[in-house]
mmCIF file of C-alpha atoms in Angstrom:
data_model
loop_
_atom_site.group_PDB
_atom_site.id
_atom_site.type_symbol
_atom_site.label_atom_id
_atom_site.label_comp_id
_atom_site.label_asym_id
_atom_site.label_seq_id
_atom_site.Cartn_x
_atom_site.Cartn_y
_atom_site.Cartn_z
ATOM 1 C CA MET A 1 0.000 0.000 0.000
ATOM 2 C CA SER A 2 0.926 3.643 -0.486
ATOM 3 C CA GLY A 3 -0.802 6.387 1.431
ATOM 4 C CA LEU A 4 -0.881 10.148 1.164
ATOM 5 C CA GLU A 5 -1.263 11.199 4.786
ATOM 6 C CA HIS A 6 -2.263 14.462 6.439
ATOM 7 C CA SER A 7 1.008 14.479 8.412
ATOM 8 C CA LEU A 8 3.134 14.718 5.250
ATOM 9 C CA ALA A 9 0.942 16.304 2.572
ATOM 10 C CA PRO A 10 -0.633 19.759 2.953
ATOM 11 C CA ILE A 11 -4.324 20.092 2.282
ATOM 12 C CA HIS A 12 -3.891 21.846 -1.097
ATOM 13 C CA LEU A 13 -2.069 18.759 -2.428
ATOM 14 C CA ARG A 14 -4.230 16.157 -0.675
ATOM 15 C CA GLU A 15 -7.387 17.524 -2.218
ATOM 16 C CA ARG A 16 -5.997 16.928 -5.729
ATOM 17 C CA LEU A 17 -5.814 13.212 -4.930
ATOM 18 C CA SER A 18 -9.125 13.063 -3.092
ATOM 19 C CA PHE A 19 -11.946 11.182 -4.802
ATOM 20 C CA THR A 20 -15.701 10.898 -4.514
ATOM 21 C CA LYS A 21 -17.238 7.418 -4.531
ATOM 22 C CA LEU A 22 -17.850 7.662 -8.273
ATOM 23 C CA GLN A 23 -14.286 8.840 -8.898
ATOM 24 C CA ASN A 24 -13.012 6.098 -6.576
ATOM 25 C CA ALA A 25 -14.552 3.411 -8.798
ATOM 26 C CA GLU A 26 -12.990 5.047 -11.849
ATOM 27 C CA MET A 27 -9.523 5.214 -10.243
ATOM 28 C CA ILE A 28 -9.451 1.581 -9.096
ATOM 29 C CA GLY A 29 -10.675 0.491 -12.519
ATOM 30 C CA LYS A 30 -7.709 2.262 -14.111
ATOM 31 C CA SER A 31 -5.313 0.927 -11.449
ATOM 32 C CA TYR A 32 -6.581 -2.620 -11.890
ATOM 33 C CA ASP A 33 -5.668 -2.477 -15.582
ATOM 34 C CA PHE A 34 -1.952 -2.027 -14.857
ATOM 35 C CA PRO A 35 0.238 -5.165 -15.135
ATOM 36 C CA HIS A 36 0.723 -7.581 -12.212
ATOM 37 C CA ILE A 37 -2.361 -6.375 -10.271
ATOM 38 C CA SER A 38 -4.759 -9.038 -8.994
ATOM 39 C CA GLY A 39 -6.695 -6.773 -6.639
ATOM 40 C CA CYS A 40 -6.890 -3.118 -5.601
ATOM 41 C CA VAL A 41 -8.860 -1.035 -3.103
ATOM 42 C CA LEU A 42 -8.752 2.762 -2.792
ATOM 43 C CA LEU A 43 -9.464 4.427 0.550
ATOM 44 C CA SER A 44 -10.105 8.153 0.120
ATOM 45 C CA THR A 45 -11.087 10.312 3.121
ATOM 46 C CA CYS A 46 -10.534 13.842 4.391
ATOM 47 C CA ASN A 47 -7.347 12.693 6.111
ATOM 48 C CA ARG A 48 -5.811 10.328 3.575
ATOM 49 C CA THR A 49 -5.768 8.691 0.179
ATOM 50 C CA GLU A 50 -4.443 5.115 0.245
ATOM 51 C CA LEU A 51 -4.182 2.494 -2.482
ATOM 52 C CA TYR A 52 -4.005 -1.156 -1.388
ATOM 53 C CA LEU A 53 -2.773 -3.686 -3.935
ATOM 54 C CA SER A 54 -2.601 -7.434 -4.175
ATOM 55 C CA CYS A 55 -0.001 -8.052 -6.868
ATOM 56 C CA THR A 56 2.099 -10.785 -8.435
ATOM 57 C CA GLU A 57 5.202 -8.596 -8.732
ATOM 58 C CA GLU A 58 6.448 -5.604 -6.756
ATOM 59 C CA VAL A 59 4.924 -2.295 -7.875
ATOM 60 C CA ASN A 60 4.806 1.252 -6.487
ATOM 61 C CA PRO A 61 1.169 1.928 -5.490
ATOM 62 C CA GLY A 62 1.727 5.679 -5.116
ATOM 63 C CA GLU A 63 3.209 6.048 -8.571
ATOM 64 C CA LEU A 64 0.477 3.851 -10.008
ATOM 65 C CA LEU A 65 -2.245 5.970 -8.378
ATOM 66 C CA CYS A 66 -0.764 9.190 -9.735
ATOM 67 C CA LYS A 67 -0.656 7.691 -13.230
ATOM 68 C CA ALA A 68 -4.291 6.633 -12.950
ATOM 69 C CA ALA A 69 -5.262 10.134 -11.774
ATOM 70 C CA GLY A 70 -3.172 11.907 -14.417
ATOM 71 C CA MET A 71 -1.018 13.616 -11.760
ATOM 72 C CA GLU A 72 2.754 14.100 -11.741
ATOM 73 C CA TYR A 73 4.228 11.609 -9.271
ATOM 74 C CA THR A 74 7.374 13.626 -8.562
ATOM 75 C CA GLN A 75 5.516 16.337 -6.620
ATOM 76 C CA TYR A 76 4.053 13.674 -4.306
ATOM 77 C CA GLN A 77 6.983 11.259 -4.148
ATOM 78 C CA GLN A 78 8.224 12.386 -0.732
ATOM 79 C CA MET A 79 4.718 12.542 0.705
ATOM 80 C CA PHE A 80 3.644 8.938 0.191
ATOM 81 C CA VAL A 81 4.097 6.396 2.969
ATOM 82 C CA THR A 82 4.542 2.920 1.451
ATOM 83 C CA HIS A 83 4.288 -0.409 3.278
ATOM 84 C CA SER A 84 4.251 -4.013 2.128
ATOM 85 C CA GLY A 85 3.507 -7.364 3.746
ATOM 86 C CA GLN A 86 2.906 -7.303 7.485
ATOM 87 C CA GLN A 87 3.506 -3.545 7.759
ATOM 88 C CA ALA A 88 0.717 -2.910 5.250
ATOM 89 C CA VAL A 89 -1.605 -5.236 7.172
ATOM 90 C CA GLN A 90 -0.865 -3.509 10.479
ATOM 91 C CA HIS A 91 -1.300 -0.085 8.896
ATOM 92 C CA LEU A 92 -4.820 -0.889 7.682
ATOM 93 C CA MET A 93 -5.734 -2.289 11.097
ATOM 94 C CA GLU A 94 -4.575 0.949 12.751
ATOM 95 C CA VAL A 95 -6.396 3.078 10.175
ATOM 96 C CA SER A 96 -9.653 1.203 10.756
ATOM 97 C CA ALA A 97 -9.263 1.625 14.515
ATOM 98 C CA GLY A 98 -8.825 5.394 14.124
ATOM 99 C CA LEU A 99 -5.210 5.386 15.322
ATOM 100 C CA ARG A 100 -3.911 6.998 12.123
ATOM 101 C CA SER A 101 -6.501 9.758 11.885
ATOM 102 C CA ARG A 102 -5.702 13.391 12.491
ATOM 103 C CA ILE A 103 -8.671 13.375 14.849
ATOM 104 C CA TRP A 104 -7.555 10.409 16.895
ATOM 105 C CA GLY A 105 -10.085 7.614 17.240
ATOM 106 C CA GLU A 106 -12.572 9.259 14.871
ATOM 107 C CA ASP A 107 -15.856 7.430 14.382
ATOM 108 C CA GLN A 108 -16.314 7.922 10.630
ATOM 109 C CA ILE A 109 -13.229 6.035 9.436
ATOM 110 C CA ILE A 110 -14.665 2.553 9.950
ATOM 111 C CA SER A 111 -17.588 3.241 7.617
ATOM 112 C CA GLN A 112 -15.143 4.757 5.124
ATOM 113 C CA VAL A 113 -13.031 1.580 5.193
ATOM 114 C CA ARG A 114 -16.206 -0.456 4.683
ATOM 115 C CA ASP A 115 -17.229 1.774 1.766
ATOM 116 C CA ALA A 116 -13.787 1.384 0.157
ATOM 117 C CA ILE A 117 -13.961 -2.407 -0.046
ATOM 118 C CA SER A 118 -17.621 -2.242 -1.104
ATOM 119 C CA ILE A 119 -16.811 0.098 -4.016
ATOM 120 C CA ALA A 120 -13.946 -2.163 -5.095
ATOM 121 C CA ARG A 121 -16.181 -5.211 -4.867
ATOM 122 C CA GLN A 122 -18.812 -3.586 -7.063
ATOM 123 C CA ALA A 123 -16.080 -2.588 -9.535
ATOM 124 C CA HIS A 124 -14.768 -6.200 -9.561
ATOM 125 C CA THR A 125 -11.265 -5.133 -8.522
ATOM 126 C CA THR A 126 -10.930 -7.147 -5.308
ATOM 127 C CA ASP A 127 -9.433 -10.586 -4.742
ATOM 128 C CA PRO A 128 -9.726 -13.011 -1.787
ATOM 129 C CA VAL A 129 -6.656 -11.556 -0.047
ATOM 130 C CA LEU A 130 -7.967 -7.971 0.018
ATOM 131 C CA GLU A 131 -11.530 -9.057 0.790
ATOM 132 C CA THR A 132 -10.314 -10.995 3.829
ATOM 133 C CA LEU A 133 -7.847 -8.358 4.975
ATOM 134 C CA PHE A 134 -10.480 -5.623 4.929
ATOM 135 C CA ARG A 135 -13.002 -7.873 6.686
ATOM 136 C CA PHE A 136 -10.621 -8.427 9.592
ATOM 137 C CA ALA A 137 -9.628 -4.732 9.654
ATOM 138 C CA ILE A 138 -13.281 -3.695 9.905
ATOM 139 C CA SER A 139 -13.784 -6.225 12.698
ATOM 140 C CA ALA A 140 -10.787 -4.733 14.496
ATOM 141 C CA GLY A 141 -12.192 -1.223 14.186
ATOM 142 C CA LYS A 142 -15.612 -2.271 15.488
ATOM 143 C CA GLU A 143 -14.110 -4.136 18.429
ATOM 144 C CA VAL A 144 -11.904 -1.186 19.394
ATOM 145 C CA ARG A 145 -14.936 1.078 19.497
ATOM 146 C CA THR A 146 -16.953 -1.276 21.683
ATOM 147 C CA LYS A 147 -14.204 -2.377 24.082
ATOM 148 C CA ALA A 148 -11.766 0.544 24.296
ATOM 149 C CA ARG A 149 -11.713 4.268 24.911
ATOM 150 C CA LEU A 150 -9.174 6.223 22.898
ATOM 151 C CA THR A 151 -10.006 9.707 24.100
ATOM 152 C CA ALA A 152 -12.033 11.468 26.739
ATOM 153 C CA VAL A 153 -13.757 13.665 24.151
ATOM 154 C CA SER A 154 -16.088 12.916 21.268
ATOM 155 C CA SER A 155 -14.041 11.872 18.264
ATOM 156 C CA SER A 156 -15.921 12.992 15.170
ATOM 157 C CA ALA A 157 -14.689 15.841 13.017
ATOM 158 C CA ALA A 158 -18.052 17.549 13.453
ATOM 159 C CA SER A 159 -17.798 17.515 17.249
ATOM 160 C CA MET A 160 -14.243 18.825 17.080
ATOM 161 C CA ALA A 161 -15.433 21.641 14.817
ATOM 162 C CA VAL A 162 -18.092 22.633 17.335
ATOM 163 C CA ALA A 163 -15.505 22.463 20.146
ATOM 164 C CA LEU A 164 -13.256 24.816 18.181
ATOM 165 C CA ILE A 165 -16.132 27.238 17.567
ATOM 166 C CA LYS A 166 -16.998 27.250 21.278
ATOM 167 C CA GLU A 167 -13.378 27.961 22.164
ATOM 168 C CA LYS A 168 -13.340 30.958 19.810
ATOM 169 C CA LEU A 169 -16.806 32.387 20.483
ATOM 170 C CA GLY A 170 -17.684 31.197 23.974
ATOM 171 C CA PRO A 171 -21.263 30.047 24.729
ATOM 172 C CA LEU A 172 -23.244 29.472 21.535
ATOM 173 C CA THR A 173 -26.730 30.081 22.929
ATOM 174 C CA HIS A 174 -28.842 32.120 20.484
ATOM 175 C CA LYS A 175 -26.036 32.253 17.918
ATOM 176 C CA LYS A 176 -27.202 31.881 14.332
ATOM 177 C CA ALA A 177 -25.627 29.042 12.360
ATOM 178 C CA MET A 178 -25.862 27.496 8.908
ATOM 179 C CA VAL A 179 -24.654 24.051 7.865
ATOM 180 C CA ILE A 180 -24.126 23.425 4.161
ATOM 181 C CA GLY A 181 -24.504 19.741 3.395
ATOM 182 C CA ASN A 182 -26.961 17.198 4.701
ATOM 183 C CA GLY A 183 -24.788 14.085 4.651
ATOM 184 C CA GLU A 184 -23.713 12.249 7.796
ATOM 185 C CA MET A 185 -21.135 14.879 8.765
ATOM 186 C CA GLY A 186 -23.413 17.822 8.053
ATOM 187 C CA ARG A 187 -26.341 16.366 10.000
ATOM 188 C CA LEU A 188 -24.118 15.653 12.992
ATOM 189 C CA ALA A 189 -22.663 19.173 12.939
ATOM 190 C CA ALA A 190 -26.155 20.677 12.756
ATOM 191 C CA SER A 191 -27.397 18.541 15.656
ATOM 192 C CA LEU A 192 -24.422 19.453 17.839
ATOM 193 C CA LEU A 193 -24.829 23.173 17.148
ATOM 194 C CA GLN A 194 -28.554 22.940 17.902
ATOM 195 C CA LYS A 195 -27.828 21.219 21.220
ATOM 196 C CA GLU A 196 -25.466 24.078 22.092
ATOM 197 C CA GLY A 197 -28.397 26.479 21.742
ATOM 198 C CA CYS A 198 -27.795 27.756 18.208
ATOM 199 C CA ASP A 199 -30.552 28.615 15.770
ATOM 200 C CA VAL A 200 -29.503 26.302 12.924
ATOM 201 C CA LEU A 201 -30.330 26.279 9.233
ATOM 202 C CA VAL A 202 -29.432 23.276 7.070
ATOM 203 C CA THR A 203 -29.212 23.436 3.277
ATOM 204 C CA LEU A 204 -30.888 20.816 1.093
ATOM 205 C CA ARG A 205 -30.404 20.316 -2.628
ATOM 206 C CA SER A 206 -33.675 18.409 -2.861
ATOM 207 C CA TYR A 207 -36.328 17.037 -0.540
ATOM 208 C CA ARG A 208 -37.953 13.626 -0.753
ATOM 209 C CA HIS A 209 -40.730 13.004 1.737
ATOM 210 C CA GLY A 210 -39.895 10.082 3.977
ATOM 211 C CA GLU A 211 -36.300 9.875 2.688
ATOM 212 C CA THR A 212 -34.631 13.196 3.518
ATOM 213 C CA ILE A 213 -33.446 13.384 7.126
ATOM 214 C CA VAL A 214 -33.376 16.795 8.766
ATOM 215 C CA PRO A 215 -31.878 17.056 12.264
ATOM 216 C CA PRO A 216 -34.584 17.791 14.858
ATOM 217 C CA GLY A 217 -34.934 21.455 15.754
ATOM 218 C CA CYS A 218 -33.169 22.708 12.629
ATOM 219 C CA GLY A 219 -34.617 24.849 9.873
ATOM 220 C CA VAL A 220 -34.198 24.125 6.162
ATOM 221 C CA VAL A 221 -33.242 26.311 3.207
ATOM 222 C CA PRO A 222 -32.758 25.278 -0.431
ATOM 223 C CA TYR A 223 -29.087 24.984 -1.329
ATOM 224 C CA ASP A 224 -29.471 27.483 -4.183
ATOM 225 C CA GLU A 225 -30.748 30.089 -1.689
ATOM 226 C CA ARG A 226 -27.948 29.624 0.843
ATOM 227 C CA MET A 227 -26.317 33.030 0.299
ATOM 228 C CA GLN A 228 -29.638 34.817 0.712
ATOM 229 C CA HIS A 229 -29.859 33.362 4.216
ATOM 230 C CA MET A 230 -26.147 33.736 5.041
ATOM 231 C CA ASN A 231 -26.402 37.445 5.840
ATOM 232 C CA GLY A 232 -26.412 37.905 9.614
ATOM 233 C CA ILE A 233 -25.302 34.334 10.319
ATOM 234 C CA ASP A 234 -22.647 34.051 13.046
ATOM 235 C CA ILE A 235 -21.340 30.565 12.209
ATOM 236 C CA PHE A 236 -21.308 28.354 9.177
ATOM 237 C CA ILE A 237 -19.966 24.881 8.543
ATOM 238 C CA SER A 238 -19.677 23.279 5.124
ATOM 239 C CA ALA A 239 -19.438 19.506 4.741
ATOM 240 C CA THR A 240 -20.250 18.294 1.241
ATOM 241 C CA THR A 241 -18.668 16.078 -1.405
ATOM 242 C CA SER A 242 -18.973 18.782 -4.031
ATOM 243 C CA PRO A 243 -16.024 19.112 -6.459
ATOM 244 C CA HIS A 244 -16.634 22.880 -6.486
ATOM 245 C CA TYR A 245 -16.666 25.580 -3.817
ATOM 246 C CA THR A 246 -19.984 25.880 -2.004
ATOM 247 C CA VAL A 247 -19.033 29.391 -0.836
ATOM 248 C CA THR A 248 -16.614 31.737 -2.579
ATOM 249 C CA ALA A 249 -14.789 34.830 -1.352
ATOM 250 C CA ASP A 250 -16.808 37.010 -3.748
ATOM 251 C CA GLN A 251 -20.091 35.663 -2.422
ATOM 252 C CA LEU A 252 -19.084 36.457 1.147
ATOM 253 C CA SER A 253 -17.820 39.917 0.222
ATOM 254 C CA SER A 254 -21.273 40.790 -1.105
ATOM 255 C CA LEU A 255 -22.839 40.317 2.345
ATOM 256 C CA SER A 256 -23.441 43.329 4.558
ATOM 257 C CA HIS A 257 -23.153 41.167 7.718
ATOM 258 C CA PRO A 258 -20.940 38.162 6.894
ATOM 259 C CA PRO A 259 -20.346 35.300 9.344
ATOM 260 C CA VAL A 260 -17.766 35.594 12.104
ATOM 261 C CA ILE A 261 -16.390 32.049 11.932
ATOM 262 C CA ALA A 262 -16.495 29.186 9.410
ATOM 263 C CA VAL A 263 -15.263 25.591 9.455
ATOM 264 C CA ASP A 264 -14.669 23.660 6.243
ATOM 265 C CA LEU A 265 -15.000 19.906 6.855
ATOM 266 C CA ALA A 266 -14.615 18.896 3.206
ATOM 267 C CA ILE A 267 -11.822 17.496 1.039
ATOM 268 C CA PRO A 268 -11.635 18.948 -1.603
ATOM 269 C CA ARG A 269 -12.389 22.129 0.297
ATOM 270 C CA ASP A 270 -15.881 23.638 0.144
ATOM 271 C CA ILE A 271 -14.978 27.199 1.125
ATOM 272 C CA GLN A 272 -12.616 29.189 -1.059
ATOM 273 C CA PRO A 273 -9.439 29.641 1.066
ATOM 274 C CA GLU A 274 -9.139 33.318 0.123
ATOM 275 C CA ALA A 275 -12.334 33.946 2.104
ATOM 276 C CA GLY A 276 -10.304 33.622 5.292
ATOM 277 C CA ASN A 277 -8.234 36.671 4.399
ATOM 278 C CA MET A 278 -11.122 39.086 4.174
ATOM 279 C CA LEU A 279 -13.931 40.639 6.149
ATOM 280 C CA GLY A 280 -12.569 39.479 9.488
ATOM 281 C CA LEU A 281 -13.835 35.924 8.915
ATOM 282 C CA SER A 282 -12.016 33.242 10.929
ATOM 283 C CA LEU A 283 -11.809 30.268 8.544
ATOM 284 C CA TYR A 284 -10.685 26.811 9.660
ATOM 285 C CA ASN A 285 -10.304 23.565 7.721
ATOM 286 C CA ILE A 286 -10.007 19.877 8.592
ATOM 287 C CA ASP A 287 -6.272 20.204 9.305
ATOM 288 C CA ASP A 288 -6.942 22.731 12.075
ATOM 289 C CA LEU A 289 -8.968 20.293 14.172
ATOM 290 C CA GLY A 290 -6.413 17.654 15.147
ATOM 291 C CA SER A 291 -4.657 19.831 17.726
ATOM 292 C CA PHE A 292 -7.611 19.363 20.084
ATOM 293 C CA LEU A 293 -6.410 15.881 21.026
ATOM 294 C CA GLU A 294 -3.332 15.488 23.194
ATOM 295 C CA ASP A 295 -2.814 11.990 24.609
ATOM 296 C CA ARG A 296 -2.199 9.444 21.834
ATOM 297 C CA THR A 297 -0.966 6.565 23.958
ATOM 298 C CA VAL A 298 -2.439 3.355 22.529
ATOM 299 C CA PRO A 299 -4.096 1.344 25.324
ATOM 300 C CA GLU A 300 -2.854 -2.233 25.751
ATOM 301 C CA ASN A 301 -6.282 -3.714 25.012
ATOM 302 C CA VAL A 302 -6.348 -1.859 21.659
ATOM 303 C CA SER A 303 -2.977 -3.284 20.675
ATOM 304 C CA ALA A 304 -4.206 -6.746 21.683
ATOM 305 C CA ILE A 305 -7.343 -6.403 19.548
ATOM 306 C CA LEU A 306 -5.333 -5.411 16.482
ATOM 307 C CA GLN A 307 -2.839 -8.217 17.006
ATOM 308 C CA THR A 308 -5.635 -10.786 17.304
ATOM 309 C CA GLN A 309 -7.200 -9.685 14.017
ATOM 310 C CA MET A 310 -3.786 -9.680 12.316
ATOM 311 C CA ASN A 311 -3.249 -13.220 13.571
ATOM 312 C CA ASN A 312 -6.677 -14.188 12.213
ATOM 313 C CA PHE A 313 -5.723 -12.839 8.803
ATOM 314 C CA TYR A 314 -2.384 -14.637 8.685
ATOM 315 C CA ARG A 315 -4.013 -17.849 9.887
ATOM 316 C CA TRP A 316 -6.426 -17.581 6.957
ATOM 317 C CA LEU A 317 -3.571 -16.720 4.574
ATOM 318 C CA GLY A 318 -1.553 -19.708 5.741
ATOM 319 C CA TYR A 319 -4.524 -22.008 5.221
ATOM 320 C CA LYS A 320 -5.087 -20.540 1.747
ATOM 321 C CA ASP A 321 -1.454 -21.052 0.769
ATOM 322 C CA CYS A 322 -1.495 -24.594 2.169
ATOM 323 C CA MET A 323 -4.599 -25.499 0.185
ATOM 324 C CA GLY A 324 -3.035 -23.951 -2.905
ATOM 325 C CA SER A 325 0.030 -26.157 -2.464
ATOM 326 C CA VAL A 326 -2.178 -29.235 -2.066
ATOM 327 C CA ASP A 327 -4.086 -28.360 -5.238
ATOM 328 C CA SER A 328 -0.802 -27.870 -7.121
ATOM 329 C CA LEU A 329 0.429 -31.248 -5.885
ATOM 330 C CA LYS A 330 -2.803 -32.911 -6.999
ATOM 331 C CA GLN A 331 -2.494 -31.375 -10.436
ATOM 332 C CA ALA A 332 1.143 -32.535 -10.712
ATOM 333 C CA ILE A 333 0.166 -36.108 -9.775
ATOM 334 C CA ILE A 334 -2.679 -36.126 -12.279
ATOM 335 C CA GLN A 335 -0.398 -34.866 -15.016
ATOM 336 C CA ARG A 336 2.205 -37.547 -14.138
ATOM 337 C CA LEU A 337 -0.451 -40.290 -14.256
ATOM 338 C CA LEU A 338 -1.703 -39.078 -17.614
#
């Protein structure tokens, strides 16, 4: 595997190799077509982009990913972390458990790992090795969350965003807030702001009765009318998968009473970075949230959980290799008899 991590790659480079679910399927399809590849899975989140390969000969996953994406590998060469064999297995286990996230122990990563293998499965780019590895990694992540405690604070990016806003503004009672995006992250951010006493508006691109979930206590505005309702807002958070800016510097400059603080939870970024240099707006992105966690000592029971799932994987791999040897021996005997 090769991974582009938040610790080595700045956000403006990470977002160029960040992919939506549709783009993910396209990238692994292109990667799968390269020689010597028997399976590939692409994990793309706000914190990282990682390509996992099962291959018959040694290849460079980072270089391969850049080729598939049409990007120049040289500008990323020093930013990729590459592991093979047991190191790659351990890395995925730690990622699934939230130990590699900028927001340590985050809750969303396990569903993102599950989505990655699901997308690859639907694209027919997996093989038994990757299917089994990801299954055990997901089991490890689930077990860590039910049996261990990695931090004394809530570990989602949305909760960390609200904590940052509270640190900057103080009590949020009666503050006016808008959340752009009604996915999992956006809904959680809206709910947390509402619980802090904010008057919250959530944008929707469309509404389907019985299908669209709106956080309780929050108002709704059409996405296309977001800037009309932005005037006089104190806080806004954007958390979409849009490939384009949801809010630009020009749009904010047209407001007579622009927001005081904004948090961009998207990769690629939703809010034009130049907006943070104007109008007194305090603009934060996903990279600004990790500093809220201090103690990153891995508890012994977490290490034990990961080791158990690694052992399970290698036990399966040993059995698979043994059965493969038996089948090869059978075929050799048959050929000799014939």
